[in-house]
Each structure stands twice: as structure tokens, then as C-alpha cells.
């Protein structure tokens, strides 16, 4: 048989392509794992004193506490700073120096810390207490609200624009 072409039989299995259903199932599984992980991940706990946002505002206005907004400058620019709060970025290498300047190096003054949702303020409250500050107070609601409450902004407390 001249001119005939012999086709070699395929002995390999065809490559299986992932189905759309498998892809979506995997994506759903990953999303579920992330959500469950976030829900059960331990939040930082601060066993010291705490204030509601309204109580923190009132105490700052009367001078009973030094209220420190420890968020980042872009957060201050986005929402403003709670009126009466002193903005000191907790990531700043000079944070302690700025705090000491504000308190006159007195580690026994009442210092209330506020962040966006109470997570960073709880961590920093613990760290400052361990560093010898004896009257650190957490504001767990934060500016944006948390499980502790609606937060500074939704409570309708006044804010001051951040000038950068």
C-alpha cells in the first residue's frame, strides 16, 4: 500500500482539564478556610483598663487622660483625628520619645490609646504596661468600631482634620 499513511494509535491518556466546577469548589474551600480562620484567630487581649469612645472623649476634654491616636497618617487623613487626641504613629521609631515628651517622662499618667478597631491599641497597651507605664487605658471600639461598640465616628463624636 503505497502512499497510505498509518496513524499511530494513541496509548497515552488525554490530559484532563480542570472543570469549572472543581475550580469553583477549590475557591470556595479556600475562602471558607480563610473566613473560619479569621473568625477563630485570637485577638490581642489587654487585661487593663478600658474606656468607651464617649468616655475617652470626655476624659480627654477634661484632661483626665492623655488620648493618643496610634494609627497611621493615611488613616488620620482618611477619617480625621478624634478631637482631643494626639496623633502619634505607633510604627514611628520615635514613638516612645514622642510619648515621653507629651507626658513629661511621667509613666504614671493615664494614657488612653485608640486605633481603628481596637486591635493595635490592645497590643500597644500591653507593651506599654510591660515597659513600665502604669496607667495605660485601651479604647477597644476604636475609630471605626469593633465588637466592643460602634466606634468614634459612628457614635458621632467630633473629629479634627489631619493636616499632614
Coordinates of N, CA and C in Angstrom, one line a residue:
X1 N 0.8 -1.2 0.0 CA 0.0 0.0 0.0 C 0.9 1.2 0.0
X2 N 1.1 1.5 -1.1 CA 1.9 2.7 -1.3 C 1.1 4.0 -1.1
X3 N 1.7 4.9 -0.4 CA 1.1 6.2 -0.2 C 0.1 6.2 0.9
X4 N -0.1 5.1 1.5 CA -1.1 5.2 2.7 C -0.3 5.6 3.9
X5 N -1.0 6.3 4.7 CA -0.4 6.8 6.0 C -1.0 6.0 7.1
X6 N -0.1 5.6 7.9 CA -0.5 4.8 9.0 C -0.6 5.7 10.2
X7 N -1.7 5.8 10.9 CA -1.8 6.6 12.1 C -1.5 5.8 13.3
X8 N -0.6 6.3 14.1 CA -0.1 5.6 15.3 C -1.3 5.8 16.3
X9 N -1.6 4.7 16.9 CA -2.6 4.7 17.9 C -2.1 5.4 19.2
X10 N -2.9 6.2 19.8 CA -2.5 6.9 21.0 C -2.6 6.0 22.2
X11 N -1.5 5.8 22.9 CA -1.6 5.0 24.0 C -1.6 5.8 25.3
X12 N -1.3 7.1 25.2 CA -1.3 7.9 26.4 C -2.7 8.4 26.7
X13 N -3.0 8.6 28.0 CA -4.3 9.1 28.4 C -4.3 10.6 28.0
X14 N -5.5 11.1 27.6 CA -5.6 12.5 27.3 C -5.4 13.3 28.6
X15 N -4.9 14.5 28.4 CA -4.7 15.4 29.6 C -6.1 15.9 30.0
X16 N -6.3 15.7 31.3 CA -7.6 16.1 31.9 C -7.5 17.6 32.2
X17 N -8.5 18.3 31.8 CA -8.6 19.7 32.1 C -9.5 19.8 33.4
X18 N -9.1 20.8 34.2 CA -9.9 21.0 35.4 C -11.2 21.6 35.0
X19 N -12.2 21.0 35.6 CA -13.5 21.5 35.3 C -13.8 22.8 36.0
X20 N -14.7 23.6 35.5 CA -15.1 24.8 36.2 C -15.7 24.5 37.6
X21 N -16.4 23.4 37.7 CA -16.9 23.1 39.0 C -15.8 22.8 40.0
X22 N -14.8 22.1 39.6 CA -13.7 21.8 40.5 C -13.0 23.1 40.9
X23 N -12.8 24.0 39.9 CA -12.1 25.2 40.2 C -12.9 26.1 41.2
X24 N -14.2 26.2 41.0 CA -15.1 26.9 41.9 C -15.1 26.2 43.3
X25 N -15.2 24.9 43.3 CA -15.2 24.2 44.6 C -13.9 24.5 45.4
X26 N -12.8 24.5 44.7 CA -11.5 24.8 45.4 C -11.5 26.2 45.9
X27 N -11.9 27.1 45.1 CA -12.0 28.5 45.5 C -12.9 28.7 46.7
X28 N -14.1 28.0 46.7 CA -15.0 28.1 47.8 C -14.3 27.5 49.1
X29 N -13.6 26.4 48.9 CA -13.0 25.8 50.1 C -11.9 26.7 50.7
X30 N -11.1 27.4 49.8 CA -10.1 28.3 50.3 C -10.7 29.5 51.0
X31 N -11.8 30.0 50.4 CA -12.5 31.2 51.0 C -13.1 30.8 52.4
X32 N -13.6 29.7 52.5 CA -14.2 29.2 53.7 C -13.1 29.1 54.8
X33 N -12.0 28.5 54.4 CA -10.9 28.3 55.4 C -10.4 29.7 55.9
X34 N -10.3 30.6 55.0 CA -9.8 32.0 55.4 C -10.8 32.6 56.3
X35 N -12.1 32.5 56.0 CA -13.1 33.2 56.9 C -13.2 32.5 58.3
X36 N -13.2 31.2 58.3 CA -13.2 30.5 59.6 C -11.9 30.8 60.4
X37 N -10.8 30.8 59.7 CA -9.5 31.1 60.4 C -9.5 32.5 61.0
X38 N -10.1 33.5 60.2 CA -10.2 34.8 60.7 C -11.1 34.9 61.9
X39 N -12.2 34.2 61.9 CA -13.2 34.2 63.0 C -12.6 33.6 64.3
X40 N -11.8 32.6 64.2 CA -11.3 31.9 65.4 C -9.9 32.4 65.8
X41 N -9.2 33.2 65.0 CA -7.9 33.7 65.3 C -7.9 34.5 66.5
X42 N -7.1 34.3 67.5 CA -7.2 35.0 68.8 C -6.9 36.5 68.6
X43 N -7.7 37.3 69.1 CA -7.5 38.8 69.1 C -6.6 39.1 70.3
X44 N -5.8 40.2 70.2 CA -5.0 40.5 71.3 C -5.9 40.9 72.5
X45 N -5.5 40.5 73.7 CA -6.2 40.9 74.9 C -5.4 41.8 75.7
X46 N -6.1 42.8 76.3 CA -5.4 43.7 77.2 C -6.3 43.6 78.5
X47 N -5.6 43.2 79.6 CA -6.4 43.0 80.8 C -6.5 44.2 81.7
X48 N -6.0 45.3 81.2 CA -6.0 46.6 82.0 C -7.3 47.3 81.7
X49 N -7.3 48.6 82.0 CA -8.5 49.4 82.0 C -8.9 49.7 80.5
X50 N -10.2 49.9 80.3 CA -10.8 50.2 79.0 C -11.8 51.4 79.2
X51 N -11.9 52.1 78.1 CA -12.9 53.2 78.1 C -13.7 53.1 76.8
X52 N -15.0 53.5 76.9 CA -15.8 53.6 75.6 C -15.3 54.8 74.9
X53 N -15.6 55.0 73.6 CA -15.2 56.2 72.9 C -15.7 57.4 73.5
X54 N -17.0 57.4 73.9 CA -17.6 58.6 74.6 C -16.8 59.0 75.8
X55 N -16.6 58.0 76.7 CA -15.8 58.2 77.9 C -14.4 58.7 77.7
X56 N -13.8 58.2 76.6 CA -12.4 58.6 76.3 C -12.4 60.1 75.8
X57 N -13.4 60.4 75.0 CA -13.6 61.8 74.5 C -13.7 62.8 75.7
X58 N -14.7 62.4 76.6 CA -15.0 63.3 77.7 C -13.7 63.4 78.6
X59 N -13.0 62.3 78.9 CA -11.8 62.3 79.7 C -10.7 63.1 79.1
X60 N -10.6 63.1 77.8 CA -9.6 63.9 77.1 C -9.9 65.3 77.2
X61 N -11.2 65.7 77.1 CA -11.6 67.1 77.1 C -11.4 67.7 78.5
X62 N -11.5 66.9 79.5 CA -11.3 67.4 80.9 C -9.9 67.3 81.3
X63 N -9.1 66.7 80.6 CA -7.7 66.5 80.9 C -7.4 65.3 81.9
X64 N -8.4 64.5 82.0 CA -8.3 63.3 82.9 C -7.4 62.2 82.3
X65 N -7.3 62.2 81.0 CA -6.4 61.2 80.3 C -5.7 62.0 79.1
X66 N -4.6 61.4 78.7 CA -3.9 61.8 77.5 C -4.3 60.8 76.5
X67 N -5.1 61.2 75.5 CA -5.6 60.3 74.5 C -4.7 60.3 73.3
X68 N -4.2 59.2 72.9 CA -3.2 59.0 71.8 C -3.9 58.2 70.6
X69 N -3.9 58.8 69.5 CA -4.4 58.1 68.3 C -3.1 57.5 67.6
X70 N -3.0 56.2 67.7 CA -1.8 55.5 67.3 C -1.8 55.0 65.8
X71 N -2.9 55.4 65.1 CA -3.0 54.9 63.7 C -1.9 55.6 62.8
X72 N -2.0 55.2 61.5 CA -1.0 55.7 60.5 C -1.5 57.0 60.0
X73 N -0.6 57.9 59.5 CA -1.0 59.1 58.9 C -2.1 59.0 57.8
X74 N -2.0 58.0 57.0 CA -3.1 57.8 55.9 C -4.4 57.6 56.5
X75 N -4.5 56.9 57.7 CA -5.7 56.7 58.4 C -6.2 58.0 59.0
X76 N -5.3 58.8 59.5 CA -5.7 60.1 60.1 C -6.3 61.0 59.0
X77 N -5.7 61.0 57.8 CA -6.1 61.8 56.7 C -7.5 61.3 56.2
X78 N -7.7 60.0 56.2 CA -9.0 59.4 55.7 C -10.2 59.8 56.6
X79 N -10.0 59.7 57.9 CA -11.1 59.9 58.8 C -11.1 61.1 59.7
X80 N -9.9 61.7 59.8 CA -9.7 62.7 60.8 C -9.2 62.1 62.1
X81 N -8.9 63.0 63.0 CA -8.4 62.5 64.3 C -9.4 62.9 65.4
X82 N -9.7 62.0 66.3 CA -10.7 62.3 67.3 C -10.3 63.6 68.0
X83 N -11.2 64.5 68.2 CA -10.9 65.8 68.8 C -10.4 65.5 70.2
X84 N -9.3 66.1 70.5 CA -8.7 65.9 71.8 C -7.6 64.9 71.9
X85 N -7.5 64.1 70.8 CA -6.4 63.1 70.7 C -5.1 63.6 70.1
X86 N -4.0 63.0 70.5 CA -2.7 63.4 70.0 C -2.3 62.3 69.0
X87 N -2.1 62.7 67.7 CA -1.7 61.6 66.8 C -0.2 61.3 66.9
X88 N 0.1 60.0 67.2 CA 1.5 59.5 67.2 C 1.4 58.1 66.6
X89 N 2.0 58.0 65.4 CA 2.0 56.8 64.7 C 2.8 55.7 65.5
X90 N 2.2 54.6 65.8 CA 2.8 53.6 66.7 C 4.0 53.0 66.0
X91 N 4.1 53.0 64.6 CA 5.2 52.4 63.9 C 6.4 53.3 63.9
X92 N 6.3 54.6 64.3 CA 7.3 55.5 64.3 C 8.4 55.1 65.3
X93 N 9.7 55.1 64.8 CA 10.8 54.7 65.7 C 10.9 55.6 66.9
X94 N 10.4 56.8 66.8 CA 10.5 57.7 67.9 C 9.2 57.8 68.7
X95 N 8.4 56.8 68.6 CA 7.1 56.8 69.3 C 7.2 57.0 70.8
X96 N 8.1 56.3 71.5 CA 8.3 56.4 72.9 C 8.8 57.8 73.3
X97 N 9.7 58.3 72.5 CA 10.3 59.6 72.7 C 9.2 60.7 72.6
X98 N 8.3 60.5 71.6 CA 7.2 61.5 71.5 C 6.2 61.3 72.7
X99 N 5.9 60.1 73.1 CA 5.0 59.9 74.2 C 5.6 60.5 75.5
X100 N 6.9 60.2 75.7 CA 7.6 60.8 76.9 C 7.6 62.3 76.9
X101 N 7.7 62.9 75.7 CA 7.7 64.4 75.6 C 6.3 64.9 76.0
X102 N 5.3 64.2 75.5 CA 3.9 64.5 75.8 C 3.6 64.4 77.3
X103 N 4.1 63.4 77.9 CA 3.8 63.1 79.3 C 4.8 63.7 80.3
X104 N 5.8 64.3 79.8 CA 6.9 64.9 80.6 C 7.7 63.8 81.3
X105 N 7.8 62.6 80.6 CA 8.5 61.5 81.2 C 7.9 60.9 82.4
X106 N 6.6 61.1 82.6 CA 5.9 60.5 83.7 C 5.1 59.3 83.3
X107 N 5.6 58.2 83.7 CA 5.0 56.9 83.3 C 3.7 56.5 84.1
X108 N 3.4 57.4 85.1 CA 2.2 57.1 85.9 C 1.0 57.9 85.5
X109 N 1.1 58.7 84.4 CA -0.1 59.5 83.9 C -1.0 58.5 83.2
X110 N -2.4 58.8 83.2 CA -3.3 58.0 82.5 C -3.2 58.3 81.0
X111 N -2.9 57.2 80.2 CA -2.7 57.3 78.8 C -3.7 56.4 78.1
X112 N -4.6 57.0 77.3 CA -5.6 56.1 76.6 C -5.2 56.0 75.1
X113 N -5.2 54.8 74.6 CA -4.8 54.5 73.2 C -6.0 54.2 72.4
X114 N -6.1 54.7 71.2 CA -7.1 54.4 70.3 C -6.5 54.2 68.9
X115 N -7.1 53.2 68.2 CA -6.7 52.9 66.8 C -7.9 52.7 66.0
X116 N -7.9 52.0 64.9 CA -9.1 51.9 64.1 C -10.2 51.0 64.7
X117 N -9.8 49.8 65.1 CA -10.7 48.8 65.6 C -10.4 48.1 67.0
X118 N -9.4 48.7 67.7 CA -9.0 48.2 69.0 C -8.0 47.1 69.0
X119 N -7.5 46.6 67.9 CA -6.5 45.5 67.9 C -5.2 46.1 68.2
X120 N -4.7 47.1 67.5 CA -3.4 47.7 67.7 C -3.3 48.3 69.1
X121 N -4.4 49.0 69.5 CA -4.4 49.7 70.8 C -4.3 48.6 71.9
X122 N -4.9 47.5 71.8 CA -4.7 46.4 72.8 C -3.3 45.9 72.8
X123 N -2.7 45.7 71.7 CA -1.3 45.2 71.7 C -0.4 46.2 72.3
X124 N -0.5 47.5 71.9 CA 0.4 48.5 72.4 C 0.1 48.8 73.9
X125 N -1.1 48.7 74.3 CA -1.4 48.9 75.7 C -0.7 47.8 76.6
X126 N -0.7 46.6 76.1 CA 0.1 45.6 76.8 C 1.6 45.9 76.8
X127 N 2.1 46.3 75.6 CA 3.5 46.6 75.5 C 3.9 47.7 76.4
X128 N 3.1 48.8 76.4 CA 3.5 49.9 77.3 C 3.4 49.6 78.8
X129 N 2.4 48.8 79.1 CA 2.3 48.3 80.5 C 3.5 47.5 80.9
X130 N 4.0 46.6 80.0 CA 5.2 45.8 80.3 C 6.4 46.7 80.3
X131 N 6.4 47.9 79.7 CA 7.5 48.8 79.6 C 7.5 49.8 80.8
X132 N 6.5 49.6 81.7 CA 6.5 50.4 82.9 C 5.5 51.5 83.0
X133 N 4.7 51.7 82.0 CA 3.7 52.7 82.1 C 2.5 52.1 82.9
X134 N 2.2 52.8 84.0 CA 1.3 52.1 85.0 C -0.2 52.4 84.8
X135 N -0.6 53.4 84.0 CA -2.0 53.7 83.8 C -2.4 53.8 82.4
X136 N -2.1 52.7 81.6 CA -2.5 52.6 80.2 C -3.9 52.1 80.1
X137 N -4.7 52.8 79.2 CA -6.1 52.5 79.0 C -6.3 52.2 77.6
X138 N -7.0 51.2 77.3 CA -7.4 50.8 75.9 C -8.8 51.4 75.5
X139 N -8.9 51.8 74.3 CA -10.2 52.2 73.8 C -10.6 51.2 72.7
X140 N -11.2 50.1 73.1 CA -11.4 48.9 72.2 C -12.3 49.1 71.0
X141 N -13.2 50.1 71.1 CA -14.1 50.4 70.0 C -13.4 50.9 68.8
X142 N -12.3 51.7 69.1 CA -11.6 52.3 68.0 C -12.3 53.4 67.3
X143 N -11.7 53.9 66.3 CA -12.4 55.0 65.5 C -13.5 54.4 64.6
X144 N -13.3 53.2 64.1 CA -14.2 52.6 63.1 C -15.2 51.6 63.7
X145 N -15.1 51.3 65.0 CA -16.0 50.3 65.6 C -15.4 48.9 65.6
X146 N -15.9 48.1 66.6 CA -15.5 46.8 66.7 C -16.6 46.0 67.5
X147 N -16.3 44.8 67.9 CA -17.2 44.1 68.8 C -17.5 44.8 70.1
X148 N -16.6 45.7 70.5 CA -16.8 46.5 71.7 C -17.8 47.6 71.6
X149 N -18.1 48.0 70.3 CA -19.1 49.1 70.2 C -18.9 49.8 68.8
X150 N -19.7 50.8 68.5 CA -19.8 51.4 67.2 C -18.6 52.2 66.8
X151 N -17.8 52.6 67.7 CA -16.6 53.4 67.4 C -16.9 54.9 67.4
X152 N -15.8 55.7 67.4 CA -15.8 57.1 67.5 C -16.7 57.8 66.4
X153 N -16.4 57.4 65.2 CA -17.1 58.0 64.1 C -18.6 57.8 64.1
X154 N -19.0 56.5 64.2 CA -20.4 56.2 64.1 C -21.2 56.7 65.4
X155 N -20.4 56.9 66.5 CA -21.0 57.5 67.7 C -21.3 59.0 67.4
X156 N -20.7 59.6 66.5 CA -20.9 61.0 66.1 C -20.0 61.9 66.9
X157 N -18.9 61.4 67.5 CA -18.0 62.3 68.2 C -17.2 63.2 67.2
X158 N -16.8 64.3 67.6 CA -16.1 65.2 66.7 C -14.7 64.8 66.3
X159 N -14.4 65.1 65.1 CA -13.0 64.8 64.6 C -12.4 66.1 64.1
X160 N -11.1 66.1 64.1 CA -10.3 67.2 63.6 C -9.6 66.8 62.4
X161 N -9.6 67.5 61.3 CA -8.9 67.2 60.1 C -7.4 67.1 60.3
X162 N -6.8 66.1 59.7 CA -5.3 65.9 59.8 C -4.7 66.8 58.7
X163 N -3.8 67.6 59.1 CA -3.1 68.5 58.2 C -1.9 67.9 57.5
X164 N -1.4 66.8 58.0 CA -0.3 66.2 57.3 C 1.0 66.8 57.8

